[in-house]
Amino acid sequence: MNPLQRYLAHEIATDHVDGLMTRREALRRLSLLGLGSTAAVALLAACAKDQGQSPTAKSSARPETSVAPTQPPGMANALPTAPISWTSPGGQLRGAWAQAANPKGAVLVIHENRGLNDWVRSVAGRLAGAGYCALAIDLLSEQGGTAAFTDPAEATAALAAIAPEQFTHDMNAGVAELRLRAPGQQVAVVGFCFGGGLVWQLLAAGALGVSAAVPFYGPLPPNPDFAASKAAVLGIYGALDARVTGSQSAAKAALDRAGLINQLVVEPNADHAFFNETGPRYNAVAAADAWQRLLDWLDRYLARR
């Protein structure tokens, strides 16, 4: 397994241990990733042990979820998105495009491990409402697009089967398409969970044409080298997300070695995927703070004149 595949497998195991998924469903999803039954059972047991639970016990505890009394951050001014497609060196790519009225910059949005869904489209729309043209890319384009998968677990498995280098090619093609659709604008890349890990991967590959990058709770590649990148990086983590947040010191060291402007923020009382209001770990307070930090970062490093 490559690092992103291992991350996806551990994410499934963690969801089970946290009580968000039955053991049967966790084993089904791990099998879709290619894990045999023995390896899958061992992974669930190891994850339970890491979190101080009995390896054979099903967790019924669910993480606390902060319910927002109002709309998620940025939703009030969100603009509609439209489906688009474009030709890249690797083939036809798809995405959701949101045009800002008076753009201050442009943002490529990288989805979670379920592909391009309505929530990811909403993030693009929120960014457009805040003044940034946004393109949410579908990294399952070559597999027929996310819409071709009726089972989100199969979409995750399809993403796991894609070579990491293909993701880098597609993200670079997304950046190029943004520069065509928003000429003269500086470009940022924002990603969530699996997509946050891909933002780190893109930075390690040089992130050509990217002025700012914001990975939300994304897994760090092993031994990252960001020397070829020129982006200003804002990394956002959740304090309760030990599995991913534990890599922040390594991320900081790699960013500093590369001489990149950077800031790493750990939201208190927030878990993995705290920004996604459609999920069980949503934290409204942390999401609002992270959204404002994201906009401030974009205003600082994209909207310069």
PDB file of C-alpha atoms in Angstrom:
ATOM      1  CA  MET A   1       0.000   0.000   0.000  1.00  0.00           C
ATOM      2  CA  ASN A   2       1.149   3.529  -0.709  1.00  0.00           C
ATOM      3  CA  PRO A   3       0.813   6.160   2.071  1.00  0.00           C
ATOM      4  CA  LEU A   4      -2.568   7.441   0.844  1.00  0.00           C
ATOM      5  CA  GLN A   5      -3.964   3.907   0.681  1.00  0.00           C
ATOM      6  CA  ARG A   6      -2.768   3.248   4.233  1.00  0.00           C
ATOM      7  CA  TYR A   7      -4.371   6.511   5.317  1.00  0.00           C
ATOM      8  CA  LEU A   8      -7.712   5.488   3.815  1.00  0.00           C
ATOM      9  CA  ALA A   9      -7.568   2.093   5.519  1.00  0.00           C
ATOM     10  CA  HIS A  10      -6.773   3.650   8.890  1.00  0.00           C
ATOM     11  CA  GLU A  11      -9.548   6.201   8.398  1.00  0.00           C
ATOM     12  CA  ILE A  12     -12.074   3.367   7.997  1.00  0.00           C
ATOM     13  CA  ALA A  13     -10.696   1.624  11.081  1.00  0.00           C
ATOM     14  CA  THR A  14     -10.869   4.831  13.114  1.00  0.00           C
ATOM     15  CA  ASP A  15     -14.466   5.444  12.065  1.00  0.00           C
ATOM     16  CA  HIS A  16     -15.336   1.974  13.334  1.00  0.00           C
ATOM     17  CA  VAL A  17     -13.540   2.445  16.642  1.00  0.00           C
ATOM     18  CA  ASP A  18     -15.266   5.807  17.107  1.00  0.00           C
ATOM     19  CA  GLY A  19     -18.653   4.150  16.660  1.00  0.00           C
ATOM     20  CA  LEU A  20     -19.399   5.742  13.302  1.00  0.00           C
ATOM     21  CA  MET A  21     -19.421   2.458  11.389  1.00  0.00           C
ATOM     22  CA  THR A  22     -20.305  -1.143  12.222  1.00  0.00           C
ATOM     23  CA  ARG A  23     -17.636  -3.815  12.212  1.00  0.00           C
ATOM     24  CA  ARG A  24     -19.342  -5.512   9.276  1.00  0.00           C
ATOM     25  CA  GLU A  25     -19.320  -2.296   7.242  1.00  0.00           C
ATOM     26  CA  ALA A  26     -15.708  -1.547   8.171  1.00  0.00           C
ATOM     27  CA  LEU A  27     -14.622  -4.999   7.032  1.00  0.00           C
ATOM     28  CA  ARG A  28     -16.589  -4.575   3.788  1.00  0.00           C
ATOM     29  CA  ARG A  29     -14.913  -1.267   3.050  1.00  0.00           C
ATOM     30  CA  LEU A  30     -11.471  -2.586   3.900  1.00  0.00           C
ATOM     31  CA  SER A  31     -12.045  -5.505   1.548  1.00  0.00           C
ATOM     32  CA  LEU A  32     -12.880  -3.026  -1.222  1.00  0.00           C
ATOM     33  CA  LEU A  33      -9.464  -1.478  -0.593  1.00  0.00           C
ATOM     34  CA  GLY A  34      -7.916  -4.878  -1.182  1.00  0.00           C
ATOM     35  CA  LEU A  35      -7.267  -5.956   2.416  1.00  0.00           C
ATOM     36  CA  GLY A  36      -7.798  -9.623   3.167  1.00  0.00           C
ATOM     37  CA  SER A  37      -9.923 -10.599   6.149  1.00  0.00           C
ATOM     38  CA  THR A  38      -6.935 -11.383   8.384  1.00  0.00           C
ATOM     39  CA  ALA A  39      -5.237  -8.056   7.652  1.00  0.00           C
ATOM     40  CA  ALA A  40      -8.497  -6.141   8.056  1.00  0.00           C
ATOM     41  CA  VAL A  41      -9.275  -7.721  11.454  1.00  0.00           C
ATOM     42  CA  ALA A  42      -5.725  -7.014  12.599  1.00  0.00           C
ATOM     43  CA  LEU A  43      -6.015  -3.372  11.548  1.00  0.00           C
ATOM     44  CA  LEU A  44      -9.273  -2.912  13.489  1.00  0.00           C
ATOM     45  CA  ALA A  45      -7.686  -4.488  16.549  1.00  0.00           C
ATOM     46  CA  ALA A  46      -4.579  -2.316  16.297  1.00  0.00           C
ATOM     47  CA  CYS A  47      -6.646   0.843  15.916  1.00  0.00           C
ATOM     48  CA  ALA A  48      -8.773  -0.087  18.931  1.00  0.00           C
ATOM     49  CA  LYS A  49      -5.647  -0.732  20.975  1.00  0.00           C
ATOM     50  CA  ASP A  50      -4.168   2.615  19.955  1.00  0.00           C
ATOM     51  CA  GLN A  51      -7.295   4.317  21.276  1.00  0.00           C
ATOM     52  CA  GLY A  52      -7.366   2.321  24.488  1.00  0.00           C
ATOM     53  CA  GLN A  53     -10.318   0.082  23.636  1.00  0.00           C
ATOM     54  CA  SER A  54     -10.732  -3.657  23.736  1.00  0.00           C
ATOM     55  CA  PRO A  55      -9.808  -5.143  20.341  1.00  0.00           C
ATOM     56  CA  THR A  56     -13.016  -7.189  20.307  1.00  0.00           C
ATOM     57  CA  ALA A  57     -15.405  -4.571  21.609  1.00  0.00           C
ATOM     58  CA  LYS A  58     -17.609  -2.493  19.367  1.00  0.00           C
ATOM     59  CA  SER A  59     -17.501   1.146  20.312  1.00  0.00           C
ATOM     60  CA  SER A  60     -20.850   2.775  20.845  1.00  0.00           C
ATOM     61  CA  ALA A  61     -19.343   6.115  21.797  1.00  0.00           C
ATOM     62  CA  ARG A  62     -19.579   8.848  19.221  1.00  0.00           C
ATOM     63  CA  PRO A  63     -17.473  11.996  19.265  1.00  0.00           C
ATOM     64  CA  GLU A  64     -19.213  15.134  20.359  1.00  0.00           C
ATOM     65  CA  THR A  65     -20.691  17.052  17.470  1.00  0.00           C
ATOM     66  CA  SER A  66     -21.202  20.784  17.564  1.00  0.00           C
ATOM     67  CA  VAL A  67     -24.503  21.658  15.955  1.00  0.00           C
ATOM     68  CA  ALA A  68     -24.553  25.059  14.330  1.00  0.00           C
ATOM     69  CA  PRO A  69     -27.543  27.268  15.140  1.00  0.00           C
ATOM     70  CA  THR A  70     -27.085  29.002  11.800  1.00  0.00           C
ATOM     71  CA  GLN A  71     -25.777  28.114   8.361  1.00  0.00           C
ATOM     72  CA  PRO A  72     -22.270  26.695   7.971  1.00  0.00           C
ATOM     73  CA  PRO A  73     -19.586  29.353   7.502  1.00  0.00           C
ATOM     74  CA  GLY A  74     -19.768  31.101   4.150  1.00  0.00           C
ATOM     75  CA  MET A  75     -23.019  29.432   3.110  1.00  0.00           C
ATOM     76  CA  ALA A  76     -25.140  32.573   3.353  1.00  0.00           C
ATOM     77  CA  ASN A  77     -23.260  34.165   0.455  1.00  0.00           C
ATOM     78  CA  ALA A  78     -22.520  31.000  -1.517  1.00  0.00           C
ATOM     79  CA  LEU A  79     -22.860  31.182  -5.291  1.00  0.00           C
ATOM     80  CA  PRO A  80     -24.074  28.345  -7.528  1.00  0.00           C
ATOM     81  CA  THR A  81     -21.676  25.970  -9.224  1.00  0.00           C
ATOM     82  CA  ALA A  82     -21.874  24.613 -12.755  1.00  0.00           C
ATOM     83  CA  PRO A  83     -20.478  21.321 -14.056  1.00  0.00           C
ATOM     84  CA  ILE A  84     -17.556  21.729 -16.436  1.00  0.00           C
ATOM     85  CA  SER A  85     -15.120  19.493 -18.270  1.00  0.00           C
ATOM     86  CA  TRP A  86     -11.796  20.163 -19.926  1.00  0.00           C
ATOM     87  CA  THR A  87      -9.082  18.285 -21.731  1.00  0.00           C
ATOM     88  CA  SER A  88      -5.823  17.615 -19.939  1.00  0.00           C
ATOM     89  CA  PRO A  89      -2.711  15.718 -21.061  1.00  0.00           C
ATOM     90  CA  GLY A  90      -4.059  12.710 -19.155  1.00  0.00           C
ATOM     91  CA  GLY A  91      -7.561  12.833 -20.613  1.00  0.00           C
ATOM     92  CA  GLN A  92     -10.896  14.486 -19.955  1.00  0.00           C
ATOM     93  CA  LEU A  93     -11.363  15.986 -16.491  1.00  0.00           C
ATOM     94  CA  ARG A  94     -14.535  17.121 -14.755  1.00  0.00           C
ATOM     95  CA  GLY A  95     -15.334  19.521 -11.991  1.00  0.00           C
ATOM     96  CA  ALA A  96     -17.690  22.094 -10.516  1.00  0.00           C
ATOM     97  CA  TRP A  97     -17.002  25.748 -11.365  1.00  0.00           C
ATOM     98  CA  ALA A  98     -18.100  28.763  -9.317  1.00  0.00           C
ATOM     99  CA  GLN A  99     -17.515  32.210 -10.794  1.00  0.00           C
ATOM    100  CA  ALA A 100     -16.896  35.080  -8.372  1.00  0.00           C
ATOM    101  CA  ALA A 101     -18.410  38.421  -9.311  1.00  0.00           C
ATOM    102  CA  ASN A 102     -15.262  40.496  -8.737  1.00  0.00           C
ATOM    103  CA  PRO A 103     -12.526  37.917  -8.274  1.00  0.00           C
ATOM    104  CA  LYS A 104      -9.635  38.470  -5.890  1.00  0.00           C
ATOM    105  CA  GLY A 105      -8.024  35.155  -6.825  1.00  0.00           C
ATOM    106  CA  ALA A 106      -8.811  31.583  -7.779  1.00  0.00           C
ATOM    107  CA  VAL A 107      -8.933  28.377  -5.711  1.00  0.00           C
ATOM    108  CA  LEU A 108      -8.689  24.707  -6.645  1.00  0.00           C
ATOM    109  CA  VAL A 109     -10.714  22.597  -4.181  1.00  0.00           C
ATOM    110  CA  ILE A 110      -9.630  18.992  -3.544  1.00  0.00           C
ATOM    111  CA  HIS A 111     -12.338  16.695  -2.245  1.00  0.00           C
ATOM    112  CA  GLU A 112     -12.420  14.129   0.562  1.00  0.00           C
ATOM    113  CA  ASN A 113     -12.228  10.394  -0.072  1.00  0.00           C
ATOM    114  CA  ARG A 114     -15.822  10.180  -1.349  1.00  0.00           C
ATOM    115  CA  GLY A 115     -15.149  12.182  -4.467  1.00  0.00           C
ATOM    116  CA  LEU A 116     -16.874  15.282  -5.819  1.00  0.00           C
ATOM    117  CA  ASN A 117     -20.156  15.447  -3.908  1.00  0.00           C
ATOM    118  CA  ASP A 118     -22.616  18.202  -3.047  1.00  0.00           C
ATOM    119  CA  TRP A 119     -20.689  19.225   0.057  1.00  0.00           C
ATOM    120  CA  VAL A 120     -17.502  19.837  -1.913  1.00  0.00           C
ATOM    121  CA  ARG A 121     -19.479  21.792  -4.489  1.00  0.00           C
ATOM    122  CA  SER A 122     -20.831  23.930  -1.654  1.00  0.00           C
ATOM    123  CA  VAL A 123     -17.282  24.774  -0.558  1.00  0.00           C
ATOM    124  CA  ALA A 124     -16.507  26.008  -4.081  1.00  0.00           C
ATOM    125  CA  GLY A 125     -19.694  28.069  -4.004  1.00  0.00           C
ATOM    126  CA  ARG A 126     -18.796  29.567  -0.631  1.00  0.00           C
ATOM    127  CA  LEU A 127     -15.361  30.561  -1.869  1.00  0.00           C
ATOM    128  CA  ALA A 128     -16.920  32.234  -4.900  1.00  0.00           C
ATOM    129  CA  GLY A 129     -19.284  34.098  -2.598  1.00  0.00           C
ATOM    130  CA  ALA A 130     -16.239  35.331  -0.693  1.00  0.00           C
ATOM    131  CA  GLY A 131     -14.662  36.657  -3.890  1.00  0.00           C
ATOM    132  CA  TYR A 132     -12.584  33.738  -5.178  1.00  0.00           C
ATOM    133  CA  CYS A 133     -13.339  31.874  -8.386  1.00  0.00           C
ATOM    134  CA  ALA A 134     -13.308  28.203  -7.421  1.00  0.00           C
ATOM    135  CA  LEU A 135     -12.957  24.902  -9.217  1.00  0.00           C
ATOM    136  CA  ALA A 136     -13.752  21.691  -7.329  1.00  0.00           C
ATOM    137  CA  ILE A 137     -12.014  18.977  -9.339  1.00  0.00           C
ATOM    138  CA  ASP A 138     -13.324  15.427  -9.658  1.00  0.00           C
ATOM    139  CA  LEU A 139     -10.324  13.135  -9.212  1.00  0.00           C
ATOM    140  CA  LEU A 140     -12.455  10.202 -10.366  1.00  0.00           C
ATOM    141  CA  SER A 141     -12.910  11.756 -13.797  1.00  0.00           C
ATOM    142  CA  GLU A 142     -10.943   9.027 -15.586  1.00  0.00           C
ATOM    143  CA  GLN A 143     -13.129   6.421 -13.859  1.00  0.00           C
ATOM    144  CA  GLY A 144     -16.339   7.977 -15.191  1.00  0.00           C
ATOM    145  CA  GLY A 145     -16.683  10.620 -12.482  1.00  0.00           C
ATOM    146  CA  THR A 146     -17.912  10.398  -8.906  1.00  0.00           C
ATOM    147  CA  ALA A 147     -21.517  10.205 -10.098  1.00  0.00           C
ATOM    148  CA  ALA A 148     -20.745   6.812 -11.644  1.00  0.00           C
ATOM    149  CA  PHE A 149     -20.414   5.343  -8.135  1.00  0.00           C
ATOM    150  CA  THR A 150     -23.688   4.815  -6.275  1.00  0.00           C
ATOM    151  CA  ASP A 151     -21.815   3.421  -3.270  1.00  0.00           C
ATOM    152  CA  PRO A 152     -19.486   5.999  -1.646  1.00  0.00           C
ATOM    153  CA  ALA A 153     -17.308   3.140  -0.387  1.00  0.00           C
ATOM    154  CA  GLU A 154     -16.690   2.059  -3.970  1.00  0.00           C
ATOM    155  CA  ALA A 155     -15.719   5.624  -4.847  1.00  0.00           C
ATOM    156  CA  THR A 156     -13.191   5.540  -2.001  1.00  0.00           C
ATOM    157  CA  ALA A 157     -11.834   2.213  -3.233  1.00  0.00           C
ATOM    158  CA  ALA A 158     -11.518   3.613  -6.760  1.00  0.00           C
ATOM    159  CA  LEU A 159      -9.533   6.575  -5.449  1.00  0.00           C
ATOM    160  CA  ALA A 160      -7.270   4.197  -3.541  1.00  0.00           C
ATOM    161  CA  ALA A 161      -6.458   2.375  -6.783  1.00  0.00           C
ATOM    162  CA  ILE A 162      -5.238   5.505  -8.556  1.00  0.00           C
ATOM    163  CA  ALA A 163      -1.478   6.077  -8.680  1.00  0.00           C
ATOM    164  CA  PRO A 164      -0.413   9.099  -6.591  1.00  0.00           C
ATOM    165  CA  GLU A 165       1.363  10.527  -9.635  1.00  0.00           C
ATOM    166  CA  GLN A 166      -1.962  10.647 -11.480  1.00  0.00           C
ATOM    167  CA  PHE A 167      -3.454  12.820  -8.756  1.00  0.00           C
ATOM    168  CA  THR A 168      -0.539  15.224  -9.114  1.00  0.00           C
ATOM    169  CA  HIS A 169      -1.017  15.399 -12.893  1.00  0.00           C
ATOM    170  CA  ASP A 170      -4.740  16.030 -12.495  1.00  0.00           C
ATOM    171  CA  MET A 171      -4.287  18.707  -9.831  1.00  0.00           C
ATOM    172  CA  ASN A 172      -1.736  20.486 -12.003  1.00  0.00           C
ATOM    173  CA  ALA A 173      -4.245  20.307 -14.866  1.00  0.00           C
ATOM    174  CA  GLY A 174      -6.840  21.832 -12.522  1.00  0.00           C
ATOM    175  CA  VAL A 175      -4.484  24.691 -11.688  1.00  0.00           C
ATOM    176  CA  ALA A 176      -3.891  25.258 -15.408  1.00  0.00           C
ATOM    177  CA  GLU A 177      -7.640  25.311 -16.073  1.00  0.00           C
ATOM    178  CA  LEU A 178      -8.129  27.838 -13.270  1.00  0.00           C
ATOM    179  CA  ARG A 179      -5.534  30.113 -14.818  1.00  0.00           C
ATOM    180  CA  LEU A 180      -7.433  29.970 -18.122  1.00  0.00           C
ATOM    181  CA  ARG A 181     -10.808  30.669 -16.528  1.00  0.00           C
ATOM    182  CA  ALA A 182      -9.521  33.351 -14.145  1.00  0.00           C
ATOM    183  CA  PRO A 183      -6.747  35.041 -16.149  1.00  0.00           C
ATOM    184  CA  GLY A 184      -4.389  37.245 -14.190  1.00  0.00           C
ATOM    185  CA  GLN A 185      -5.500  35.817 -10.821  1.00  0.00           C
ATOM    186  CA  GLN A 186      -3.195  34.121  -8.374  1.00  0.00           C
ATOM    187  CA  VAL A 187      -4.108  30.544  -7.489  1.00  0.00           C
ATOM    188  CA  ALA A 188      -4.511  28.650  -4.221  1.00  0.00           C
ATOM    189  CA  VAL A 189      -5.204  24.985  -3.499  1.00  0.00           C
ATOM    190  CA  VAL A 190      -7.440  23.879  -0.612  1.00  0.00           C
ATOM    191  CA  GLY A 191      -8.095  20.255   0.326  1.00  0.00           C
ATOM    192  CA  PHE A 192      -9.903  18.303   3.026  1.00  0.00           C
ATOM    193  CA  CYS A 193      -8.924  14.990   4.690  1.00  0.00           C
ATOM    194  CA  PHE A 194      -7.745  12.799   1.792  1.00  0.00           C
ATOM    195  CA  GLY A 195      -7.705  15.993  -0.285  1.00  0.00           C
ATOM    196  CA  GLY A 196      -5.611  17.708   2.368  1.00  0.00           C
ATOM    197  CA  GLY A 197      -3.065  14.941   1.985  1.00  0.00           C
ATOM    198  CA  LEU A 198      -3.071  15.545  -1.763  1.00  0.00           C
ATOM    199  CA  VAL A 199      -2.367  19.240  -1.157  1.00  0.00           C
ATOM    200  CA  TRP A 200       0.761  18.209   0.775  1.00  0.00           C
ATOM    201  CA  GLN A 201       1.640  15.852  -2.099  1.00  0.00           C
ATOM    202  CA  LEU A 202       1.229  18.657  -4.635  1.00  0.00           C
ATOM    203  CA  LEU A 203       3.503  20.893  -2.573  1.00  0.00           C
ATOM    204  CA  ALA A 204       6.130  18.160  -2.518  1.00  0.00           C
ATOM    205  CA  ALA A 205       5.850  17.941  -6.321  1.00  0.00           C
ATOM    206  CA  GLY A 206       6.499  21.676  -6.675  1.00  0.00           C
ATOM    207  CA  ALA A 207       2.938  23.052  -6.946  1.00  0.00           C
ATOM    208  CA  LEU A 208       3.761  25.091 -10.032  1.00  0.00           C
ATOM    209  CA  GLY A 209       1.680  28.238 -10.302  1.00  0.00           C
ATOM    210  CA  VAL A 210       0.296  27.913  -6.764  1.00  0.00           C
ATOM    211  CA  SER A 211       0.697  30.949  -4.498  1.00  0.00           C
ATOM    212  CA  ALA A 212      -1.095  29.612  -1.409  1.00  0.00           C
ATOM    213  CA  ALA A 213      -2.067  26.193  -0.081  1.00  0.00           C
ATOM    214  CA  VAL A 214      -4.413  25.224   2.757  1.00  0.00           C
ATOM    215  CA  PRO A 215      -4.529  21.527   3.700  1.00  0.00           C
ATOM    216  CA  PHE A 216      -7.295  20.752   6.199  1.00  0.00           C
ATOM    217  CA  TYR A 217      -6.274  17.810   8.455  1.00  0.00           C
ATOM    218  CA  GLY A 218      -4.395  16.116   5.617  1.00  0.00           C
ATOM    219  CA  PRO A 219      -1.929  13.250   6.098  1.00  0.00           C
ATOM    220  CA  LEU A 220       1.677  14.258   5.512  1.00  0.00           C
ATOM    221  CA  PRO A 221       3.703  12.293   2.943  1.00  0.00           C
ATOM    222  CA  PRO A 222       6.752  10.489   4.358  1.00  0.00           C
ATOM    223  CA  ASN A 223       9.927  12.582   4.400  1.00  0.00           C
ATOM    224  CA  PRO A 224       8.380  15.540   2.578  1.00  0.00           C
ATOM    225  CA  ASP A 225      10.560  17.981   0.668  1.00  0.00           C
ATOM    226  CA  PHE A 226       8.816  21.224  -0.263  1.00  0.00           C
ATOM    227  CA  ALA A 227      11.900  22.987  -1.648  1.00  0.00           C
ATOM    228  CA  ALA A 228      10.453  23.257  -5.173  1.00  0.00           C
ATOM    229  CA  SER A 229       7.276  24.995  -3.984  1.00  0.00           C
ATOM    230  CA  LYS A 230       6.718  28.718  -3.565  1.00  0.00           C
ATOM    231  CA  ALA A 231       3.299  28.617  -1.878  1.00  0.00           C
ATOM    232  CA  ALA A 232       2.418  30.189   1.446  1.00  0.00           C
ATOM    233  CA  VAL A 233       0.993  27.304   3.496  1.00  0.00           C
ATOM    234  CA  LEU A 234      -1.719  27.370   6.149  1.00  0.00           C
ATOM    235  CA  GLY A 235      -2.174  23.935   7.729  1.00  0.00           C
ATOM    236  CA  ILE A 236      -5.349  23.366   9.746  1.00  0.00           C
ATOM    237  CA  TYR A 237      -5.738  20.522  12.256  1.00  0.00           C
ATOM    238  CA  GLY A 238      -8.127  19.326  14.952  1.00  0.00           C
ATOM    239  CA  ALA A 239      -6.786  18.821  18.463  1.00  0.00           C
ATOM    240  CA  LEU A 240      -8.673  15.532  18.887  1.00  0.00           C
ATOM    241  CA  ASP A 241      -7.422  14.132  15.576  1.00  0.00           C
ATOM    242  CA  ALA A 242      -4.267  12.551  17.006  1.00  0.00           C
ATOM    243  CA  ARG A 243      -3.617  10.358  13.970  1.00  0.00           C
ATOM    244  CA  VAL A 244      -3.156  13.320  11.600  1.00  0.00           C
ATOM    245  CA  THR A 245      -2.334  16.154  13.985  1.00  0.00           C
ATOM    246  CA  GLY A 246       0.636  14.170  15.275  1.00  0.00           C
ATOM    247  CA  SER A 247       2.406  14.944  11.996  1.00  0.00           C
ATOM    248  CA  GLN A 248       2.254  18.726  12.402  1.00  0.00           C
ATOM    249  CA  SER A 249       5.774  19.032  13.851  1.00  0.00           C
ATOM    250  CA  ALA A 250       7.201  17.163  10.846  1.00  0.00           C
ATOM    251  CA  ALA A 251       5.176  19.385   8.525  1.00  0.00           C
ATOM    252  CA  LYS A 252       6.455  22.505  10.263  1.00  0.00           C
ATOM    253  CA  ALA A 253      10.054  21.334  10.032  1.00  0.00           C
ATOM    254  CA  ALA A 254       9.721  20.534   6.313  1.00  0.00           C
ATOM    255  CA  LEU A 255       8.074  23.883   5.558  1.00  0.00           C
ATOM    256  CA  ASP A 256      10.753  25.773   7.466  1.00  0.00           C
ATOM    257  CA  ARG A 257      13.543  23.846   5.718  1.00  0.00           C
ATOM    258  CA  ALA A 258      12.037  24.878   2.386  1.00  0.00           C
ATOM    259  CA  GLY A 259      11.844  28.504   3.502  1.00  0.00           C
ATOM    260  CA  LEU A 260       8.095  28.679   2.890  1.00  0.00           C
ATOM    261  CA  ILE A 261       5.828  31.127   4.650  1.00  0.00           C
ATOM    262  CA  ASN A 262       3.680  28.956   6.872  1.00  0.00           C
ATOM    263  CA  GLN A 263       1.306  28.793   9.800  1.00  0.00           C
ATOM    264  CA  LEU A 264      -0.089  25.644  11.408  1.00  0.00           C
ATOM    265  CA  VAL A 265      -3.294  25.977  13.399  1.00  0.00           C
ATOM    266  CA  VAL A 266      -4.760  23.366  15.755  1.00  0.00           C
ATOM    267  CA  GLU A 267      -8.438  23.956  16.499  1.00  0.00           C
ATOM    268  CA  PRO A 268      -9.236  23.056  20.134  1.00  0.00           C
ATOM    269  CA  ASN A 269     -11.928  20.436  20.861  1.00  0.00           C
ATOM    270  CA  ALA A 270     -12.133  19.614  17.145  1.00  0.00           C
ATOM    271  CA  ASP A 271     -11.732  16.188  15.570  1.00  0.00           C
ATOM    272  CA  HIS A 272     -10.937  14.982  12.079  1.00  0.00           C
ATOM    273  CA  ALA A 273     -13.275  16.374   9.403  1.00  0.00           C
ATOM    274  CA  PHE A 274     -14.616  19.028  11.770  1.00  0.00           C
ATOM    275  CA  PHE A 275     -15.274  21.419   8.882  1.00  0.00           C
ATOM    276  CA  ASN A 276     -17.784  19.165   7.107  1.00  0.00           C
ATOM    277  CA  GLU A 277     -21.249  19.970   8.437  1.00  0.00           C
ATOM    278  CA  THR A 278     -22.728  16.884   6.783  1.00  0.00           C
ATOM    279  CA  GLY A 279     -20.578  14.579   8.913  1.00  0.00           C
ATOM    280  CA  PRO A 280     -20.776  13.412  12.542  1.00  0.00           C
ATOM    281  CA  ARG A 281     -17.624  15.231  13.674  1.00  0.00           C
ATOM    282  CA  TYR A 282     -18.704  18.723  12.619  1.00  0.00           C
ATOM    283  CA  ASN A 283     -17.708  21.456  15.067  1.00  0.00           C
ATOM    284  CA  ALA A 284     -19.381  24.767  14.312  1.00  0.00           C
ATOM    285  CA  VAL A 285     -17.038  26.893  16.424  1.00  0.00           C
ATOM    286  CA  ALA A 286     -13.900  25.373  14.933  1.00  0.00           C
ATOM    287  CA  ALA A 287     -15.369  25.509  11.423  1.00  0.00           C
ATOM    288  CA  ALA A 288     -16.179  29.221  11.738  1.00  0.00           C
ATOM    289  CA  ASP A 289     -12.687  30.003  13.004  1.00  0.00           C
ATOM    290  CA  ALA A 290     -11.023  27.895  10.294  1.00  0.00           C
ATOM    291  CA  TRP A 291     -13.139  29.536   7.581  1.00  0.00           C
ATOM    292  CA  GLN A 292     -12.102  33.004   8.706  1.00  0.00           C
ATOM    293  CA  ARG A 293      -8.459  31.956   8.874  1.00  0.00           C
ATOM    294  CA  LEU A 294      -8.737  30.525   5.359  1.00  0.00           C
ATOM    295  CA  LEU A 295     -10.210  33.748   3.980  1.00  0.00           C
ATOM    296  CA  ASP A 296      -7.603  35.869   5.774  1.00  0.00           C
ATOM    297  CA  TRP A 297      -4.846  33.700   4.287  1.00  0.00           C
ATOM    298  CA  LEU A 298      -6.283  33.976   0.790  1.00  0.00           C
ATOM    299  CA  ASP A 299      -6.716  37.724   1.159  1.00  0.00           C
ATOM    300  CA  ARG A 300      -3.087  38.011   2.239  1.00  0.00           C
ATOM    301  CA  TYR A 301      -1.444  35.798  -0.376  1.00  0.00           C
ATOM    302  CA  LEU A 302      -3.807  35.872  -3.363  1.00  0.00           C
ATOM    303  CA  ALA A 303      -5.453  39.278  -3.296  1.00  0.00           C
ATOM    304  CA  ARG A 304      -2.194  41.247  -3.290  1.00  0.00           C
ATOM    305  CA  ARG A 305      -2.014  44.034  -5.824  1.00  0.00           C
TER     306      ARG A 305
END
